[in-house]
CSV table of C-alpha atoms in Angstrom, one decimal:
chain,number,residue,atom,x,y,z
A,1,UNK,CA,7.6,28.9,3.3
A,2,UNK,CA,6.0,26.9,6.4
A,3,UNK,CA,2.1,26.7,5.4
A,4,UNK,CA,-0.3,26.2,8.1
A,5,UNK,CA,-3.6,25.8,6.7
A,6,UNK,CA,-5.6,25.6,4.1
A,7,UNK,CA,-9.2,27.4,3.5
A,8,UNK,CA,-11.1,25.4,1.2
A,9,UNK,CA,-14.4,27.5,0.0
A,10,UNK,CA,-16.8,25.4,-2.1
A,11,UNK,CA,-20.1,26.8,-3.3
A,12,UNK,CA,-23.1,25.3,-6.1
A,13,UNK,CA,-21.4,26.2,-9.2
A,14,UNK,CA,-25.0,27.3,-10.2
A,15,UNK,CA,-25.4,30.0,-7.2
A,16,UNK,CA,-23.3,33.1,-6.5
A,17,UNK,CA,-21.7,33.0,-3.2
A,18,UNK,CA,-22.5,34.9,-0.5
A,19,UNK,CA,-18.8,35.5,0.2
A,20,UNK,CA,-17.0,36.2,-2.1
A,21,UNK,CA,-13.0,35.2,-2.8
A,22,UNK,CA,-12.0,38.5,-2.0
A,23,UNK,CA,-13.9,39.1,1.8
A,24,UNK,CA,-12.5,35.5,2.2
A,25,UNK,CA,-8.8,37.2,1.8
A,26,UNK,CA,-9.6,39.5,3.5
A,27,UNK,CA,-10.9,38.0,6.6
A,28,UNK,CA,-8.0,35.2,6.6
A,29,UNK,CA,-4.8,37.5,6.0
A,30,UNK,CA,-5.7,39.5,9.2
A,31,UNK,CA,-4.8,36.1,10.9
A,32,UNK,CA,-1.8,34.6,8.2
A,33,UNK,CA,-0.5,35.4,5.4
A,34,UNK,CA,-1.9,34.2,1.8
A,35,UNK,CA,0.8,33.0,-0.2
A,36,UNK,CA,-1.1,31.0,-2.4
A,37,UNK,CA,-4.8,30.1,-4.4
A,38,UNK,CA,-6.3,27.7,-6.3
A,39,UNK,CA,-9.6,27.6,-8.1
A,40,UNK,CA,-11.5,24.3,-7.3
A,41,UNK,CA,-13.7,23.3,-10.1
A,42,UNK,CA,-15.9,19.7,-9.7
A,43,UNK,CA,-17.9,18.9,-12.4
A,44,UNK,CA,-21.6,17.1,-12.5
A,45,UNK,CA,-21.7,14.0,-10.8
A,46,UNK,CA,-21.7,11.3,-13.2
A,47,UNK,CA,-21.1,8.5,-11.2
A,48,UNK,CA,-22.9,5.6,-12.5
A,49,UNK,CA,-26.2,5.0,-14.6
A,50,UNK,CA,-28.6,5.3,-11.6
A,51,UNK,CA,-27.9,8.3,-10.6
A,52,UNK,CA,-29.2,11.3,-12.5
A,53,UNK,CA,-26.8,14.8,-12.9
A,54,UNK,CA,-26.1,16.2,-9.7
A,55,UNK,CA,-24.8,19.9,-9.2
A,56,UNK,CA,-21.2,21.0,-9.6
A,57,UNK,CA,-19.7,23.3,-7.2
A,58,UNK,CA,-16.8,25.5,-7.5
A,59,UNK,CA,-14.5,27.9,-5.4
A,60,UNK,CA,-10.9,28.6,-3.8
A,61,UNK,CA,-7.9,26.8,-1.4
A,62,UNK,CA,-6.5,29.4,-0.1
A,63,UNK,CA,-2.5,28.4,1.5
A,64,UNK,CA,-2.0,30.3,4.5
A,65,UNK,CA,1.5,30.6,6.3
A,66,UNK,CA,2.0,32.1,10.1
A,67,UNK,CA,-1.6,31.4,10.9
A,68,UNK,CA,-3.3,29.2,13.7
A,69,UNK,CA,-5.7,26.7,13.0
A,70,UNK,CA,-8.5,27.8,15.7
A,71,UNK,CA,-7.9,31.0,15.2
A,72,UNK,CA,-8.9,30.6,11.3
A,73,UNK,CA,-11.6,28.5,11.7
A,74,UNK,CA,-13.2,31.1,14.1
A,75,UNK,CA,-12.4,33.9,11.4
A,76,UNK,CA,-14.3,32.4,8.4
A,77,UNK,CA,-17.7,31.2,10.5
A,78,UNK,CA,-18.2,34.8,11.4
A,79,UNK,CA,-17.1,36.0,7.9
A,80,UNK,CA,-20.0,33.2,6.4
A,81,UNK,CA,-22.3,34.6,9.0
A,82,UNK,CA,-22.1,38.3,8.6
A,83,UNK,CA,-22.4,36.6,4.4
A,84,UNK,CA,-25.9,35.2,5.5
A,85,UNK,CA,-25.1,31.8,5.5
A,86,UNK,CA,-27.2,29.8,8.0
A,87,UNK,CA,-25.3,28.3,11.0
A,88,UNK,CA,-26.3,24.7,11.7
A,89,UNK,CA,-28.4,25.8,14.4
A,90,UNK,CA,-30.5,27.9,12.3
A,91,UNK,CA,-30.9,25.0,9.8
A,92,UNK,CA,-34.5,24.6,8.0
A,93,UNK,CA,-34.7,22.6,5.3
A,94,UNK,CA,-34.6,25.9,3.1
A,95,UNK,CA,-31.8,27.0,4.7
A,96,UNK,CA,-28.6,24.7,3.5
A,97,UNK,CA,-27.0,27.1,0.8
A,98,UNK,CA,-24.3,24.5,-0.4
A,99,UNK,CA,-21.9,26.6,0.6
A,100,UNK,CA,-18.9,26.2,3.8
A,101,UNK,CA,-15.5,27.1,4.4
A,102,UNK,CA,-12.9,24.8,5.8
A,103,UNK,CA,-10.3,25.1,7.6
A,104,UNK,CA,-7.7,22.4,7.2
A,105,UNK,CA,-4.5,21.8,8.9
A,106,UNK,CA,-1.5,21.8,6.8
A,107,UNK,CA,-0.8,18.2,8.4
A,108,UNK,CA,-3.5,16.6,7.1
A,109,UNK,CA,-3.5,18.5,3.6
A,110,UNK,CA,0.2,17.3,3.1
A,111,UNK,CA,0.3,13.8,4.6
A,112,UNK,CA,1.5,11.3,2.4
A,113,UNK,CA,-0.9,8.8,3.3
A,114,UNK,CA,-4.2,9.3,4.6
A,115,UNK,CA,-6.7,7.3,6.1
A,116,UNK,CA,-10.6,8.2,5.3
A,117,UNK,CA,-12.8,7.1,7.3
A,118,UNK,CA,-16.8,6.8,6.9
A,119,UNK,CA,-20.4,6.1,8.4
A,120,UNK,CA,-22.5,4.2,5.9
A,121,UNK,CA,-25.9,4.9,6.1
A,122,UNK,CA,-26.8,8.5,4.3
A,123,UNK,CA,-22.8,9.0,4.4
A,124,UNK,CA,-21.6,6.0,1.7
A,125,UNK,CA,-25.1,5.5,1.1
A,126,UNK,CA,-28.6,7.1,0.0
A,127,UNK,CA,-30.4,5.6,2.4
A,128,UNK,CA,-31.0,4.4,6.0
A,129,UNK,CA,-31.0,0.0,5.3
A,130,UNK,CA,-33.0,-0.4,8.6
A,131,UNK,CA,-36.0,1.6,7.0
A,132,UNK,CA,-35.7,-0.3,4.1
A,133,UNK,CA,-35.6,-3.7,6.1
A,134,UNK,CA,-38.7,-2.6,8.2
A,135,UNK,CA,-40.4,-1.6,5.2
A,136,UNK,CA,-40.9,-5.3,4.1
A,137,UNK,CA,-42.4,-5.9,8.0
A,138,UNK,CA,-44.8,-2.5,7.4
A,139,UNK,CA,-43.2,-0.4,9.9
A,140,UNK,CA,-40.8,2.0,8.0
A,141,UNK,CA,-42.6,4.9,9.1
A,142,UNK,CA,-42.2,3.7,12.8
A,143,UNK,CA,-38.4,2.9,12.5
A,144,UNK,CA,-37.7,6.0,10.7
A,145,UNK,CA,-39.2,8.4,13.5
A,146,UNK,CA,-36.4,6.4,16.1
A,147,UNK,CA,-34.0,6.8,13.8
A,148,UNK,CA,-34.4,10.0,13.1
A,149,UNK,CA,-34.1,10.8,17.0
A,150,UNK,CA,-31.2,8.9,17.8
A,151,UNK,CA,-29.2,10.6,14.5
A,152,UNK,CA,-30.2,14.1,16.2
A,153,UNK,CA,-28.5,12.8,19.5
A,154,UNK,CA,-32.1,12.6,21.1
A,155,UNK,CA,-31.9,9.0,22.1
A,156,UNK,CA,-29.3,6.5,23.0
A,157,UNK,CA,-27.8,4.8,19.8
A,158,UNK,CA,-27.8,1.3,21.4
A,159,UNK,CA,-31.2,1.2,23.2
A,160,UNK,CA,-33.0,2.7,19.4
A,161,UNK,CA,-30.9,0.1,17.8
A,162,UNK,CA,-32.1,-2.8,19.4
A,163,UNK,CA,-35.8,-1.4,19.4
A,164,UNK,CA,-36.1,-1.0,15.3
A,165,UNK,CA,-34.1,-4.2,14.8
A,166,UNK,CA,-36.7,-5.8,17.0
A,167,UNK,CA,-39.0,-4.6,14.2
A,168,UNK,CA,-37.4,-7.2,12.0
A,169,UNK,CA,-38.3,-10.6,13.7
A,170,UNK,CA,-39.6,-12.7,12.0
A,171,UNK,CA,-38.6,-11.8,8.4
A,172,UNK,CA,-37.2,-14.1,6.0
A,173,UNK,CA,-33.0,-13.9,5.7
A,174,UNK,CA,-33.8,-13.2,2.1
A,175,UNK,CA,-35.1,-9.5,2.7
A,176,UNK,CA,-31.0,-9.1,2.8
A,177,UNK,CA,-30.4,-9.6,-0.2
A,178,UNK,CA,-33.8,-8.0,-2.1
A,179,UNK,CA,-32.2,-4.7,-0.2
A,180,UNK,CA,-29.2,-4.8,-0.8
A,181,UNK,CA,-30.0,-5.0,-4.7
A,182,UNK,CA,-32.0,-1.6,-3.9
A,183,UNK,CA,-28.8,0.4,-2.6
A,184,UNK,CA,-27.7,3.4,-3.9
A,185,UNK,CA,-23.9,5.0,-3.2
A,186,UNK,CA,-24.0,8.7,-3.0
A,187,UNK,CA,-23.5,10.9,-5.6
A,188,UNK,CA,-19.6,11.3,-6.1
A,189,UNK,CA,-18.8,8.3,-3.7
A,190,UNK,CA,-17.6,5.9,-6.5
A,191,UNK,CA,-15.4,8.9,-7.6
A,192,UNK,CA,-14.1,9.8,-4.2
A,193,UNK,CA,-13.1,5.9,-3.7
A,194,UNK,CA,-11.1,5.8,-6.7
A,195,UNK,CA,-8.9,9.0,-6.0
A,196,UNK,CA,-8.4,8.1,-2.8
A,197,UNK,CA,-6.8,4.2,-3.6
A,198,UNK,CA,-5.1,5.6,-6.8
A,199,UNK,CA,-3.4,8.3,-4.4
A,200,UNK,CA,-2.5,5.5,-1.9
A,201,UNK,CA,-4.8,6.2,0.6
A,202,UNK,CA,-7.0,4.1,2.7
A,203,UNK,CA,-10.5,3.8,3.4
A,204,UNK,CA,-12.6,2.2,6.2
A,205,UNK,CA,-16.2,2.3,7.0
A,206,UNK,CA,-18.2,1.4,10.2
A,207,UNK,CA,-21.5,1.3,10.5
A,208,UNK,CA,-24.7,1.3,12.8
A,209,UNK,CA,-26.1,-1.0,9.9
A,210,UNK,CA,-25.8,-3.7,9.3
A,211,UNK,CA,-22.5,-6.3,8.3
A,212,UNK,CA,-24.7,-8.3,6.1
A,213,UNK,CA,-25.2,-5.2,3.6
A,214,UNK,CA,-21.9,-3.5,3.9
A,215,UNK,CA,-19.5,-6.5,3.3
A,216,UNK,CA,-20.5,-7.0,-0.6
A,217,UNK,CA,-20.6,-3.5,-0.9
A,218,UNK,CA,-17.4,-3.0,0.7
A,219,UNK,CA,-15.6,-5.8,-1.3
A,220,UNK,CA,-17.0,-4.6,-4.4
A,221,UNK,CA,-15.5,-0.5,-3.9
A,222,UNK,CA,-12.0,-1.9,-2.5
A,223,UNK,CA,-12.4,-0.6,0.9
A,224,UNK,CA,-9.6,-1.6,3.4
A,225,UNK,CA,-12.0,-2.1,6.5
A,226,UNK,CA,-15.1,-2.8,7.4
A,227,UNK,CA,-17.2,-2.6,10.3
A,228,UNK,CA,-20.8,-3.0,11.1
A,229,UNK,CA,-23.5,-5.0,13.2
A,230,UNK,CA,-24.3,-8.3,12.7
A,231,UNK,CA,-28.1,-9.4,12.3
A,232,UNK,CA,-28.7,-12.2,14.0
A,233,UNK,CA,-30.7,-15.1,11.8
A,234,UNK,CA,-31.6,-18.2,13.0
A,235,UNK,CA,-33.8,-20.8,10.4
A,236,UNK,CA,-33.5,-18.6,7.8
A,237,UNK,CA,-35.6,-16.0,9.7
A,238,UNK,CA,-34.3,-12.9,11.7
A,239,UNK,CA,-34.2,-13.2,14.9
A,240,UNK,CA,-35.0,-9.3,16.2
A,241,UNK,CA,-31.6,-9.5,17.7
A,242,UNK,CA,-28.1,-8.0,16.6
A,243,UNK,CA,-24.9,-10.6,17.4
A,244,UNK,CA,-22.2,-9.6,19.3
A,245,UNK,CA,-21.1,-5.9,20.1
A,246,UNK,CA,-23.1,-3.1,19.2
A,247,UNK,CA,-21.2,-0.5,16.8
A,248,UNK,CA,-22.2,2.8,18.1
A,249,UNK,CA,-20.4,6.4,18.5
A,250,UNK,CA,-17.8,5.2,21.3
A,251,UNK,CA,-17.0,2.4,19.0
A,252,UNK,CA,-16.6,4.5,15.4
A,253,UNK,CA,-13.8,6.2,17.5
A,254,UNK,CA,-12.1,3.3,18.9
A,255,UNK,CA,-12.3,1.8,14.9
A,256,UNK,CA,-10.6,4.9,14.1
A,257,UNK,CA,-8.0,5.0,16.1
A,258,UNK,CA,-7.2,1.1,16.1
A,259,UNK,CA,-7.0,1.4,11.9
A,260,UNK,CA,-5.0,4.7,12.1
A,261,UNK,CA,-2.7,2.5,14.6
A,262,UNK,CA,-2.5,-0.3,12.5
A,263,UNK,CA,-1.3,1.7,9.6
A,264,UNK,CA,1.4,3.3,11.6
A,265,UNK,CA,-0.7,7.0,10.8
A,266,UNK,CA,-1.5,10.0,13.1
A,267,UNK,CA,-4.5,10.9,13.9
A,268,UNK,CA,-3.4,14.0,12.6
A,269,UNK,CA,-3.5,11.9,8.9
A,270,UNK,CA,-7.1,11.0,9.8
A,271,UNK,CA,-10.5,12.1,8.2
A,272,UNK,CA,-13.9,10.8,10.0
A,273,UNK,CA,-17.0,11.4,8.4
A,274,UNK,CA,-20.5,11.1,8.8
A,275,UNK,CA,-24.4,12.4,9.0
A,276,UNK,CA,-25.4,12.2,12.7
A,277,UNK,CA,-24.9,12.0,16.6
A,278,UNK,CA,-23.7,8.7,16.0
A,279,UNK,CA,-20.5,10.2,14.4
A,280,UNK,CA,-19.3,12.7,16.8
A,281,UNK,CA,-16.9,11.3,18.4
A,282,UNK,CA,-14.8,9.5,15.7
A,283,UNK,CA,-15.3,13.1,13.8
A,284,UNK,CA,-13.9,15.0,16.6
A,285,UNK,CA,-10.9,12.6,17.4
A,286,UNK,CA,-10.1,12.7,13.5
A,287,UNK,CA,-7.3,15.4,12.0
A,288,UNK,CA,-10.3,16.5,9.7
A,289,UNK,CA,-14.3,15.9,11.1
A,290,UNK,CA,-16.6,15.9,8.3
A,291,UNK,CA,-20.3,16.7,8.5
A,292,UNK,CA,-22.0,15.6,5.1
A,293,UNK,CA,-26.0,16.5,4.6
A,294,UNK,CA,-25.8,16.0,8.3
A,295,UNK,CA,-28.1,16.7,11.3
A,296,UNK,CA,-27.4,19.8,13.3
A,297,UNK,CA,-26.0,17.8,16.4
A,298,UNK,CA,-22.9,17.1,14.4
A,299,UNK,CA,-22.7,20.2,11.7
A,300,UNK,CA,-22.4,22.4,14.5
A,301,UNK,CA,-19.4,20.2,16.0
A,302,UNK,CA,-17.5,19.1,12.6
A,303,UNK,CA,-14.2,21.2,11.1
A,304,UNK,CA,-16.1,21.2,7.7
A,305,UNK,CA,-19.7,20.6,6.2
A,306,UNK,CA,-20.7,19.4,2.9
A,307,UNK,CA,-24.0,20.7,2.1
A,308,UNK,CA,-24.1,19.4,-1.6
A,309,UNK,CA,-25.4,16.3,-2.2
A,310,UNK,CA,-21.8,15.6,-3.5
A,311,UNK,CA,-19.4,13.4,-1.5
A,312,UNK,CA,-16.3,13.9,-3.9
A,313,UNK,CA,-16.0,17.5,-2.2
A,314,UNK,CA,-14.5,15.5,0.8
A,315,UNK,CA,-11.6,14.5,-1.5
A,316,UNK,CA,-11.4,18.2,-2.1
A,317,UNK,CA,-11.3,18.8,1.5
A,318,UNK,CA,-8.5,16.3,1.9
A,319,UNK,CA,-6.0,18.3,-1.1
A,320,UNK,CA,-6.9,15.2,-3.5
């Protein structure tokens, strides 16, 4: 038996699907043949005391043999259409449903070792640290509007970058440390961290933020690289400037690829993921391109979506 693929369905455990386990057979076997299932079954997030019970989710990996990749992928986005379920390009805020099918080469799914590999901000993260730094200079909502832009693909990553960091001059280099007290990991990410390194896997993270929040944080999960931009302080004040090389879409790729490299993996053994523009091309160089909670200029582009607020599904994604 030579699998394929696998089709990973994941709904809210607390909604019915709009496609159901059966259509879902259906629509794949006229392109392989089903020769296996699993029920997937995540409970409540209970990943540390800040955060509050999240949803569940639940639904089915199907293992399909004699198939092809593109082919399947194509099947089960008009199958979730003619269910109802929003494209990205139709997304309202109302309109997520939490549920997506995936697609995943057997290649990845098997690989002995895999290497995961993650934006920060709203990805690893709650929140945007930029907004949180401008909020101490009174000019959150001003950042945020940039921001917003340049994750929908609107503006370019570097030019926004250095215009909200700008924002920053003049604040004291303890701001730094009063946010990074304030982060919160997403729901599930503690839990995704751990099966991943108890599985032998490996994790890296680049960022558009900022080195001097992601190190501790970085340290403190286990993570086995770690990339960001550097804000530039001189006096104890920052300067308005980033140091060095900006980290921006073309670099998340070439991060990929040099870690993949260093660990002697294919990028077929590869799983980018991430919330905006900013991602696209690490997500679409990687075996598996993950859109979480993301803007439409990268759902619409990535080989699966999360719409739960849960970032343990990616684990279920990867056959964790």
């Amino acid at each position: 038996m030579q699998i394929t693929a696998y089709v990973v369905h994941i709904h809210r455990a607390d909604t019915a699907p709009a496609l159901t386990t059966g259509a879902l057979i259906a629509t794949v076997s006229h392109l392989g043949t089903v020769v296996d299932s699993r029920p997937l079954t995540g409970p409540q997030v209970h990943d540390d005391a800040t955060h509050a019970p999240g949803i569940g989710y639940t639904g089915v990996r199907l293992a399909v043999e004699d198939g092809d990749v593109e082919a399947l992928r194509s099947a089960v986005a008009a199958a979730l259409a003619q269910a109802g379920v929003p494209a990205p390009e139709a997304w309202g805020e109302s309109a997520r449903t939490g549920e997506s099918v995936a697609v995943v080469p057997a290649s990845l799914m098997q690989a002995p070792t895999k290497l995961l590999v993650m934006d920060v901000d709203s990805t690893l993260i709650q929140q945007e640290v930029i907004e949180m730094l401008a909020a101490h200079a009174g000019r959150e909502a001003e950042v945020a509007a940039v921001t917003e832009a340049a994750m929908r693909g609107e503006l370019d990553f570097a030019q926004s970058l250095h215009a909200r960091v700008e924002a920053l001059a003049g604040l004291d280099a303890s701001v730094i440390d009063a946010v990074r007290e304030r982060i919160l990991l997403s729901p599930g990410a503690r839990d995704l961290v751990r099966t991943l390194r108890s599985g032998g896997h490996r994790i890296g993270v680049v960022s558009g933020g900022f080195i001097q929040i992601l190190r501790p944080l970085a340290d403190e999960l286990g993570l086995d690289f770690a990339v960001a931009n550097d804000l530039e302080i001189a006096d104890g004040k920052l300067t308005g400037r980033v140091a060095g090389e900006v980290v921006d879409r073309a670099a998340k790729e070439r991060y990929l690829r040099q870690w993949a490299e260093e660990l002697g993996l294919p990028l077929e053994a590869t799983i980018a993921a991430g919330d905006g523009a900013n991602d696209l091309d690490m997500v679409r160089a990687s075996g598996l391109g993950v859109a979480y909670c993301a803007k439409q200029a990268l759902a619409s582009e990535a080989d699966a979506r999360i719409d739960l607020p849960r970032l343990d599904v990616l684990g279920v994604y990867a056959g964790l």
